XYZ file of C-alpha atoms in Angstrom:
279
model
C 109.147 -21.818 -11.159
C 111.966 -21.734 -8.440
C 111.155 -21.515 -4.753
C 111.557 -17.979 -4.443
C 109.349 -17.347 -7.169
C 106.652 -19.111 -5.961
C 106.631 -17.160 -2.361
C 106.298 -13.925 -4.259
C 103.402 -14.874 -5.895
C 101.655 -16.707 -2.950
C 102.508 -13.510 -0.804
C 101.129 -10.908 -3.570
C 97.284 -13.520 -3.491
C 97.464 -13.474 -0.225
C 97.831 -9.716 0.001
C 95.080 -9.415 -2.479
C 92.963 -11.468 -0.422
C 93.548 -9.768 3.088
C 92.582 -6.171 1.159
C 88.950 -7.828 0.199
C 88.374 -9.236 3.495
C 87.871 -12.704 2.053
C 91.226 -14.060 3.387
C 89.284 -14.063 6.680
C 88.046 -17.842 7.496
C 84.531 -16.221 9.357
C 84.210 -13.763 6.424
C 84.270 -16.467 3.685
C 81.795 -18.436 6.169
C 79.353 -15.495 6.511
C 79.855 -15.011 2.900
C 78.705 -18.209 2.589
C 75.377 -18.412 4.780
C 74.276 -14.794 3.170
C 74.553 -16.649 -0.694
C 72.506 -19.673 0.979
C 69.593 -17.641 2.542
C 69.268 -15.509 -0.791
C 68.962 -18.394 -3.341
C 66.389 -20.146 -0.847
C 64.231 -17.210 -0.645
C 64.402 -17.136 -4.610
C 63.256 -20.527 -4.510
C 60.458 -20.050 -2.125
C 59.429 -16.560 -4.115
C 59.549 -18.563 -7.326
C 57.104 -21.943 -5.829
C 55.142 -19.630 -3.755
C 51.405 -18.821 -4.830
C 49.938 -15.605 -5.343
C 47.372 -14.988 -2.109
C 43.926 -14.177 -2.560
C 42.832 -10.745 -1.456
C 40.306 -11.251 1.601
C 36.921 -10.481 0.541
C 35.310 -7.230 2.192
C 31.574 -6.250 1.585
C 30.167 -3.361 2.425
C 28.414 -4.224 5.770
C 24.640 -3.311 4.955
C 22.978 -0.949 7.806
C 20.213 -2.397 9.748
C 17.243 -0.863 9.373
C 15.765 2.295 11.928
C 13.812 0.691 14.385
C 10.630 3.598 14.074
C 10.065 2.812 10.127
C 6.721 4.294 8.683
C 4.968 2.743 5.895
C 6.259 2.818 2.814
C 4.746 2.007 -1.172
C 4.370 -1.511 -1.261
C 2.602 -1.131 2.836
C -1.095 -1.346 3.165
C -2.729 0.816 5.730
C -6.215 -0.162 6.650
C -6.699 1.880 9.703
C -9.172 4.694 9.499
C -8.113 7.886 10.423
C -9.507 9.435 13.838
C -9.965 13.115 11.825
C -11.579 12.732 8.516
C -10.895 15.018 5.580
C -12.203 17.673 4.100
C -15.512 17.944 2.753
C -15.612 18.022 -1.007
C -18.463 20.769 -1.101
C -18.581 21.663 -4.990
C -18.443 18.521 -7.197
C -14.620 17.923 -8.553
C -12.496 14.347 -9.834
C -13.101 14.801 -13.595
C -17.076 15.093 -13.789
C -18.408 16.769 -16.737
C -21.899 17.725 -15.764
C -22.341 19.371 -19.070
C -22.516 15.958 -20.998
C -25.735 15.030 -19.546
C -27.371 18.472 -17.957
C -27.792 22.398 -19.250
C -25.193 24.701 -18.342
C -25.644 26.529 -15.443
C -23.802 29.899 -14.219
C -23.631 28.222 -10.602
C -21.978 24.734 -9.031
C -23.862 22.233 -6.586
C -22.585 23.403 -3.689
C -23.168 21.998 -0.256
C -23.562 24.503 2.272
C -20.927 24.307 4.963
C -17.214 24.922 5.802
C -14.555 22.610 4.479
C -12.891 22.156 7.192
C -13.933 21.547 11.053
C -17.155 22.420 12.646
C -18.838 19.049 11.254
C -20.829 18.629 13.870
C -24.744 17.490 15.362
C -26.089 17.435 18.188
C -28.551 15.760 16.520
C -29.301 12.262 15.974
C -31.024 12.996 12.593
C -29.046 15.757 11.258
C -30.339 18.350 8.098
C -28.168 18.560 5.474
C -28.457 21.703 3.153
C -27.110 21.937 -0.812
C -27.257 24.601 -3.614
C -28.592 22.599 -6.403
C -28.686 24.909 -9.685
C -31.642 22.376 -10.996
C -35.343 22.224 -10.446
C -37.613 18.837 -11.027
C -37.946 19.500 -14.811
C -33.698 19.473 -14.704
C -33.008 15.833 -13.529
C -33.214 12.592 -13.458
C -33.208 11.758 -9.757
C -30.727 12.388 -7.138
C -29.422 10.728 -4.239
C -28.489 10.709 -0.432
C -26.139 7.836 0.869
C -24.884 7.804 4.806
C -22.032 5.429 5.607
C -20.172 4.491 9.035
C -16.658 6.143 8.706
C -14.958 2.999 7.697
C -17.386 2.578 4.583
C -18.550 -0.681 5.389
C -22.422 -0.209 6.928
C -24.633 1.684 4.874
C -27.181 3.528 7.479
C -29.164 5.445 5.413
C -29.874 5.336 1.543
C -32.540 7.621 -0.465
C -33.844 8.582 -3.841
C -35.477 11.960 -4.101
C -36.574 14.165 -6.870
C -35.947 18.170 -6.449
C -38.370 20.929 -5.718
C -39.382 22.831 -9.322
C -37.547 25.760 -8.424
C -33.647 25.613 -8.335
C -32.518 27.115 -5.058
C -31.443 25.549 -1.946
C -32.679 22.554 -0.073
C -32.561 20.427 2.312
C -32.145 15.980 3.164
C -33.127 15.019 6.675
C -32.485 11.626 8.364
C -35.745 9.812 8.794
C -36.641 9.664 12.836
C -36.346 6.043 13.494
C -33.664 3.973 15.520
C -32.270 2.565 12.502
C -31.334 5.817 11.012
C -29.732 7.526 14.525
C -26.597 8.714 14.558
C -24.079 7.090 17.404
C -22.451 10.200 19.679
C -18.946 10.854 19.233
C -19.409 8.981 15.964
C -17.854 10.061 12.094
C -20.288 9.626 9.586
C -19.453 10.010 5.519
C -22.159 11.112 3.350
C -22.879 11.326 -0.467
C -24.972 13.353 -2.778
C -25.010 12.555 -6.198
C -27.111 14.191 -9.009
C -28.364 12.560 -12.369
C -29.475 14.569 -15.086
C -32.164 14.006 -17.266
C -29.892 12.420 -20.695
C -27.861 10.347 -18.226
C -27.229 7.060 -20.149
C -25.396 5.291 -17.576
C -24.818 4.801 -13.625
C -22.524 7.264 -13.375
C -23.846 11.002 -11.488
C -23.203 13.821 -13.138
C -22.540 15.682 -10.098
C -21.338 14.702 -6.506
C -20.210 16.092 -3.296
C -19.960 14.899 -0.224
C -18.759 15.507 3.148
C -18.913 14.575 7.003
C -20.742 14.900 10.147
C -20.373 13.885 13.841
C -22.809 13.967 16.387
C -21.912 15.704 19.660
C -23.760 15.676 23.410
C -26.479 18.203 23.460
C -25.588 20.656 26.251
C -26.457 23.753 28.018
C -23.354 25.591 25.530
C -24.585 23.858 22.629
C -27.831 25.253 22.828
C -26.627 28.739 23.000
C -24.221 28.427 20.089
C -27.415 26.892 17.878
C -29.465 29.787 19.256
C -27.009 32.769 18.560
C -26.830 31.194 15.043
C -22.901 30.509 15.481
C -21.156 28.210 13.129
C -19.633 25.837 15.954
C -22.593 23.742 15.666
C -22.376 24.264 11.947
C -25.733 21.245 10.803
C -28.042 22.611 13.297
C -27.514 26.257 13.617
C -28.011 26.080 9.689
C -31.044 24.047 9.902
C -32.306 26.396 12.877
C -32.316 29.517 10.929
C -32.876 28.001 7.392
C -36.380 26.480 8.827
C -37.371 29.668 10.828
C -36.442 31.494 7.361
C -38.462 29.313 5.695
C -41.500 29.800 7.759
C -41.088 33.796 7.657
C -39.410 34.564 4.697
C -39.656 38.269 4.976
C -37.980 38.229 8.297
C -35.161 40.746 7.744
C -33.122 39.892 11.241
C -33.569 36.368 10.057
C -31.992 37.024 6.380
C -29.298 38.440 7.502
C -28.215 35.934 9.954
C -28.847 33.562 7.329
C -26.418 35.882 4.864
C -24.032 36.227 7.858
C -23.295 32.638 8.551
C -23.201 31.752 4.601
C -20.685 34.352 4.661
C -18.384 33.006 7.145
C -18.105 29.573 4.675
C -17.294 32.292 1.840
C -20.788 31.538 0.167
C -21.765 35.103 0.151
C -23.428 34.662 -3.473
C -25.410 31.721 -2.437
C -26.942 33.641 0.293
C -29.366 35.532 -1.918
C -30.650 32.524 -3.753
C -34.162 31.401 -2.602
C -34.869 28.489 -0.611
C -36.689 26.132 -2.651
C -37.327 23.653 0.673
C -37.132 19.752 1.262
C -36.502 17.811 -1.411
C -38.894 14.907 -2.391
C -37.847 10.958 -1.308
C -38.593 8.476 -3.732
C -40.630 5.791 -1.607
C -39.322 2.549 -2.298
């Protein structure tokens, strides 16, 4: 190739080159340095190992500070109100297995709720018993401390003959008195006369508290009013006992059954005291 020849070519790269940008001596440098960073970054990307996603639990609440007992909690403490009494016999008894059918329930004679109370230290209590002597085996009276754990007062009796409603009293000795301001759980339980076991036949029971005797207290007993439900029932059923033709007398007696919702139980006759087994 002759001289000339060889210019025109060099000049026709070189204009080539200038068009591109690459002619430039910085531009094939920074050309360069971007080629350099890009396959060392491959390199790193294809060495590199795969991070572990942190771990992130669920952070568990703490628990409210005012937690209440729950299912697997036991609670021990007795409770400063007691429940209702169960005054007709319930829990799966079948007094029909063991005595005669009768049209009425054993039914102890006061409310179910409230007005539990004594204001004396060897209360009455009073029961419907649809059975006379002839009926059953025995029955019998148990008195407990509200906690369950000292027995105060334990009895076998035998009924009067004629079925009706009667009456339990705590004996009058020290070791029988009731503590004022004092719960007290009590049982009756009833065993007829083909009872083959130790199980009663019939049961209710109930509660009783002995108050102070005061000046108010006394009224309410006197006007027959069911605030002092043991002994305003034991006031008129023993002063109905001793003059049972006494109409004002019957029908406070049928008045204060009444107010219980015993209406039907107020016509039945009051057979009396029952009998205690001496030991």
């Amino acid at each position: 190739m002759c001289k000339m020849q060889w210019q025109l070519v060099l000049g026709f790269i070189l204009a080539i080159d200038s068009a591109s940008g690459l002619a430039n001596p910085a531009n094939l440098t920074t050309v360069a340095e971007n080629n350099l960073v890009k396959n060392h970054r491959i390199a790193i990307a294809k060495n590199a190992k795969p991070q572990r996603k942190p771990d992130i639990k669920t952070p568990i609440a703490p628990p409210d500070k005012n937690t209440k007992p729950g299912a697997g909690s036991k609670v021990s403490k007795t409770p400063s109100t007691p429940p209702d009494s169960n005054t007709k016999p319930g829990g799966g008894l079948d007094p029909y297995k063991s005595c005669k059918r009768t049209n009425k329930l054993l039914t102890f004679l006061a409310p179910r709720q409230n007005h539990r109370v004594t204001t004396s230290p060897y209360p009455t209590f009073w029961f419907y018993i649809p059975y006379g002597a002839e009926d059953i085996k025995n029955g019998e009276f148990v008195l407990v401390t509200q906690d369950e754990k000292t027995l105060i007062y334990k009895a076998s009796f035998q009924l009067p003959k004629t079925p009706g409603i009667v009456n339990i009293s705590l004996p009058e000795s020290a070791n029988y008195a009731l503590n004022e301001g004092k719960f007290y759980h009590w049982y009756l339980r009833i065993y007829c006369q083909t009872n083959t076991n130790n199980r009663a036949d019939l049961a209710v029971d109930g509660w009783v508290q002995k108050v102070a005797a005061t000046a108010e207290t006394e009224r309410l007993i006197n006007a027959g009013a069911p605030d002092i439900w043991y002994d305003s029932l034991t006031r008129l059923g023993n002063l109905l006992l001793a003059s049972p033709t006494d109409k004002k007398l019957r029908r406070d007696w049928n008045k204060l059954l009444e107010s219980i919702g015993e209406k039907e139980l107020s016509q039945e006759p009051l057979a009396g005291p029952v009998v205690v087994n001496k030991d």
